[in-house]
Coordinates of C-alpha atoms in Angstrom, one line a residue:
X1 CA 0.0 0.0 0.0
X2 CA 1.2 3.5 -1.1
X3 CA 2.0 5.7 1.7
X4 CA -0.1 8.5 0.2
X5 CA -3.1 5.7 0.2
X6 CA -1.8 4.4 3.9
X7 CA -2.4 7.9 5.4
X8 CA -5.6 8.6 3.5
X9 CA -6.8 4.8 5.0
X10 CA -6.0 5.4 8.3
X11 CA -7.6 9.0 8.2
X12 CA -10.8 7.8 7.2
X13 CA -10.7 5.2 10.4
X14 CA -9.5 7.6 12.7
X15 CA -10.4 11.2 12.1
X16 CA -14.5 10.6 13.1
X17 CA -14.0 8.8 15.9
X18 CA -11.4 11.1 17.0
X19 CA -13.7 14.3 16.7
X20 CA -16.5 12.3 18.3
X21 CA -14.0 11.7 21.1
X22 CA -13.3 15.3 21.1
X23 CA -16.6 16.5 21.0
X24 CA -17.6 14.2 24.2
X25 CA -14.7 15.6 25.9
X26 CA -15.9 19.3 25.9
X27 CA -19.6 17.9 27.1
X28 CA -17.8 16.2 29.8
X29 CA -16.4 19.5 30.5
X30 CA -19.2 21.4 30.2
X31 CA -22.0 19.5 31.8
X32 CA -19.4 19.1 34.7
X33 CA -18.7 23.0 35.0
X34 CA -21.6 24.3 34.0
X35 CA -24.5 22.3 34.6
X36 CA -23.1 19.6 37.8
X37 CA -21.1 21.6 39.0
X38 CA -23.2 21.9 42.4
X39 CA -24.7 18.5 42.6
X40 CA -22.7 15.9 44.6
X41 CA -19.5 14.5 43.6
X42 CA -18.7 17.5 42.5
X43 CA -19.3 19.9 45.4
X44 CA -17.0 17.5 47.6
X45 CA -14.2 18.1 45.6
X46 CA -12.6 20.7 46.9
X47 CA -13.0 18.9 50.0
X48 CA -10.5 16.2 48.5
X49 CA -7.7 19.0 47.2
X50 CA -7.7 20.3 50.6
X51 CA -7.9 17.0 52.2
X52 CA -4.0 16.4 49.7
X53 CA -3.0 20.2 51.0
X54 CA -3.8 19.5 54.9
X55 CA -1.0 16.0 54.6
X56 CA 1.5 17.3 52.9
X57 CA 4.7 16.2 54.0
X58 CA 8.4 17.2 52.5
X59 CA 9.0 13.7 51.4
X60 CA 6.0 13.3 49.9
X61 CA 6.6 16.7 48.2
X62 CA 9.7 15.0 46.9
X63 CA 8.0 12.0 45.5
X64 CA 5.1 13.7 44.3
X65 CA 7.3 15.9 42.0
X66 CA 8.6 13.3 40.6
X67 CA 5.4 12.0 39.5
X68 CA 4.7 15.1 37.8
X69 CA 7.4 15.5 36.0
X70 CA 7.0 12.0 34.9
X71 CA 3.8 13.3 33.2
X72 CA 5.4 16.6 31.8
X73 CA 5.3 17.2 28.2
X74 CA 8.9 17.5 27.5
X75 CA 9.3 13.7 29.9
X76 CA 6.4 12.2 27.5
X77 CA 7.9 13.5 24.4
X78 CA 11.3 11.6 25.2
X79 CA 10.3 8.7 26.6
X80 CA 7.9 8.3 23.7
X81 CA 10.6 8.7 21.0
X82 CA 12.5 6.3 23.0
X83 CA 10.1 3.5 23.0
X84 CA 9.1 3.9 19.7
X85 CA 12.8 3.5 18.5
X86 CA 13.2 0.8 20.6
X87 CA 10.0 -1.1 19.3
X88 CA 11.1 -0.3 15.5
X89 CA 14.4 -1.7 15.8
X90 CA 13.7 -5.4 17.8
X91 CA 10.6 -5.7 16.5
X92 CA 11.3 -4.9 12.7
X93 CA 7.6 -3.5 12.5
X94 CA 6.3 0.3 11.9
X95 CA 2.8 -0.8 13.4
X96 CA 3.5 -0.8 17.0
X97 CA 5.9 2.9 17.4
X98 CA 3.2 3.8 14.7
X99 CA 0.6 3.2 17.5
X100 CA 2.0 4.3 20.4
X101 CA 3.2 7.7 19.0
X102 CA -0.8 8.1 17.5
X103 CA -2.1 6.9 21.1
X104 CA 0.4 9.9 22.9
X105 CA -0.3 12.5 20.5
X106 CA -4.1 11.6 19.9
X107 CA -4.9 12.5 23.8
X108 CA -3.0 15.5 23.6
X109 CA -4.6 17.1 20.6
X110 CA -8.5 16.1 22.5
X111 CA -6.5 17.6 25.7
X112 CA -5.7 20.8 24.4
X113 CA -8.7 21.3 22.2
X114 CA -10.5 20.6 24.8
X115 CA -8.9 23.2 27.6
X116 CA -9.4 25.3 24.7
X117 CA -13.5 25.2 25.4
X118 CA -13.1 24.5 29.2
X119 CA -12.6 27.6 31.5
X120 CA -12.0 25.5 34.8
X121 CA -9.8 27.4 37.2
X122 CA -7.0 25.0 39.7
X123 CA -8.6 23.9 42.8
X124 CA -8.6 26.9 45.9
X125 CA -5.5 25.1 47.5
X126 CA -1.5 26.0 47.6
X127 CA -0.2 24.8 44.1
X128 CA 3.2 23.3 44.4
X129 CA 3.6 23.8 40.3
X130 CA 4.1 26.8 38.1
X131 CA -0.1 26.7 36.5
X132 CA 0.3 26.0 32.8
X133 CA -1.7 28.4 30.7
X134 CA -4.3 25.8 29.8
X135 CA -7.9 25.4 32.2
X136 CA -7.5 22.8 34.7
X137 CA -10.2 20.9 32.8
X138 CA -8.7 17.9 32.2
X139 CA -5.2 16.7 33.4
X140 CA -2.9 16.8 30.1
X141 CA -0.2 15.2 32.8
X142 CA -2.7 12.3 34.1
X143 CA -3.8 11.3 30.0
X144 CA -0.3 11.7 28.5
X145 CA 0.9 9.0 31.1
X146 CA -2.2 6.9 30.8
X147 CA -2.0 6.8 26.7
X148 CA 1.8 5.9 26.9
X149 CA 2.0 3.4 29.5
X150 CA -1.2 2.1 29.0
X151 CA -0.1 1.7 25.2
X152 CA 3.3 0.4 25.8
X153 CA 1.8 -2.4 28.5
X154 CA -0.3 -3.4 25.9
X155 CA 2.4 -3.8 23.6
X156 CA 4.8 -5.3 25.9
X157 CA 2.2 -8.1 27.1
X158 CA 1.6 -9.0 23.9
X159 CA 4.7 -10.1 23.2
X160 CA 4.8 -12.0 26.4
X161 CA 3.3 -15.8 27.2
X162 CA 3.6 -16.5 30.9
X163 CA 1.0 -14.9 33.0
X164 CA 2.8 -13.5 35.5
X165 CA 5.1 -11.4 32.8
X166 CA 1.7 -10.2 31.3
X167 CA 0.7 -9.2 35.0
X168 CA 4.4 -6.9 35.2
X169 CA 3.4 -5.1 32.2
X170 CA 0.2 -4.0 32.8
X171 CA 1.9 -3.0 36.3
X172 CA 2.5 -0.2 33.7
X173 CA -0.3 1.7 34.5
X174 CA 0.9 2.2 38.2
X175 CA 2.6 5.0 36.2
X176 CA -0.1 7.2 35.5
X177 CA -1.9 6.1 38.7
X178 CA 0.8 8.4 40.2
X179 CA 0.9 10.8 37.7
X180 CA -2.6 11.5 38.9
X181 CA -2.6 11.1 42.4
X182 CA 0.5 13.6 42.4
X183 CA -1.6 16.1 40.7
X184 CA -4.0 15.8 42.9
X185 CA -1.4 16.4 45.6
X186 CA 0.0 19.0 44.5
X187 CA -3.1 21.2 44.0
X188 CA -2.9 21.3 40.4
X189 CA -6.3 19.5 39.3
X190 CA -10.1 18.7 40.8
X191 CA -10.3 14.6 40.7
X192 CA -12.8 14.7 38.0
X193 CA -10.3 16.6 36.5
X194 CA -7.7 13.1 36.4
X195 CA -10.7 11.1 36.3
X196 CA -11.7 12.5 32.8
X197 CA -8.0 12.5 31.7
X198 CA -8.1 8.6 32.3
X199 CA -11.0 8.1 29.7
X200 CA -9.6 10.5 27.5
X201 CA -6.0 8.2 27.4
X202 CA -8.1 5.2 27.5
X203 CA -10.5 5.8 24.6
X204 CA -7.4 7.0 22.4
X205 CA -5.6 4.3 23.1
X206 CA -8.6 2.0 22.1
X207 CA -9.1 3.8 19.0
X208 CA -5.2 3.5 17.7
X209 CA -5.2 0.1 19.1
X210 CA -8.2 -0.7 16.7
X211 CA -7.3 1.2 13.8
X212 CA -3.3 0.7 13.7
X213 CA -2.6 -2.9 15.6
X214 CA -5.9 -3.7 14.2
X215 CA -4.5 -3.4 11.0
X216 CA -1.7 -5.1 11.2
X217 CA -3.7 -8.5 12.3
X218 CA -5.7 -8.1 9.2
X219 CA -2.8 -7.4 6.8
X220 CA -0.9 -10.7 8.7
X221 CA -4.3 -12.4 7.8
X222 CA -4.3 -11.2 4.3
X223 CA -1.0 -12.9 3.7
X224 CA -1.5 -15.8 5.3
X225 CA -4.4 -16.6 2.9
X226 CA -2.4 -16.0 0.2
X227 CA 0.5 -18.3 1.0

């Protein structure tokens, strides 16, 4: 297949959903800031950011920074490029750095879109972090983390057989887990604020999954046939 005929193809499988997944990301937002936002959870939430503040503790401080900048743009970026050279060259196939790179940078273009529409202000607590210019509605640190070690456990655990090495990788997503909880910490984000970044990661790594490892399994099948 032609790459010009390869990027058309995967266009017409991904663009839709992607919008639709975009689109349902700003209704989140919106029917959480604007039309929930004093029904309960949601008026308990502050209650949990200043629940974080009250504990605080310099080594947990420590750790918690860590976290963050585990989910930092610049941290994502690298580790990202990393994997996906290290998946081209020992497995001698474009379809799986092809999918993990789409999974990273398909959440961050429904994140940022999305703060775009979303006017949420940080929660009233101390932040610990410099306040990116982008609404606190949702985490880009919690969905970055989520689509790339969600993506690279699935990966990973494919290529595994025994069950307890399929368990280590999806331990994975421990990552993100305290990406999000650190975020939380820290004052930076409400919890529906992480807990929308989580279905935003998950759904775009769902959708790549489907429309780039997806197609891999039918080219395989295609061959095989033919053989």
């Amino acid at each position: 297949m032609a790459i010009e005929h390869r990027a058309a193809y995967y266009a017409k499988r991904i663009l839709p959903w992607l919008i639709a997944l975009l689109l349902g990301m700003i209704g989140l937002g919106l029917l959480i800031t604007k039309v929930l936002n004093h029904t309960w959870p949601f008026t308990v939430e502050d209650g949990v950011n200043r629940g974080f503040a009250a504990h605080r503790t310099p080594p947990w401080n420590v750790v918690t920074e860590v976290f963050s900048l585990i989910g930092s743009t610049p941290v994502i970026i690298g580790v990202t490029a990393i994997a996906a050279l290290i998946l081209l060259k020992t497995l001698h196939s474009w379809y799986e750095p092809l999918f993990l790179c789409a999974a990273v940078s398909a959440q961050a273009i429904v994140f940022f879109f999305t703060t775009l529409v979303i006017d949420r202000q940080r929660p009233p607590v101390k932040h610990l972090d410099d306040s990116p210019p982008t609404s606190s509605f949702p985490s880009g640190h919690t969905s970055a983390a989520f689509a790339l070690y969600c993506g690279l456990a699935l990966i990973l655990a494919g290529l595994v057989h025994r069950t307890w090495q399929k368990w280590l990788c999806w331990a994975l997503l421990l990552m993100p887990v305290g990406v999000a909880l650190s975020r939380l910490y820290r004052g930076m984000h409400h919890p529906s604020d992480v807990t929308a970044s989580f279905i935003n990661g998950a759904l775009c790594v769902a959708l790549m999954s489907w429309a780039i490892l997806g197609s891999k399994s039918l080219s395989s099948r295609g061959r095989s046939s033919v053989s």
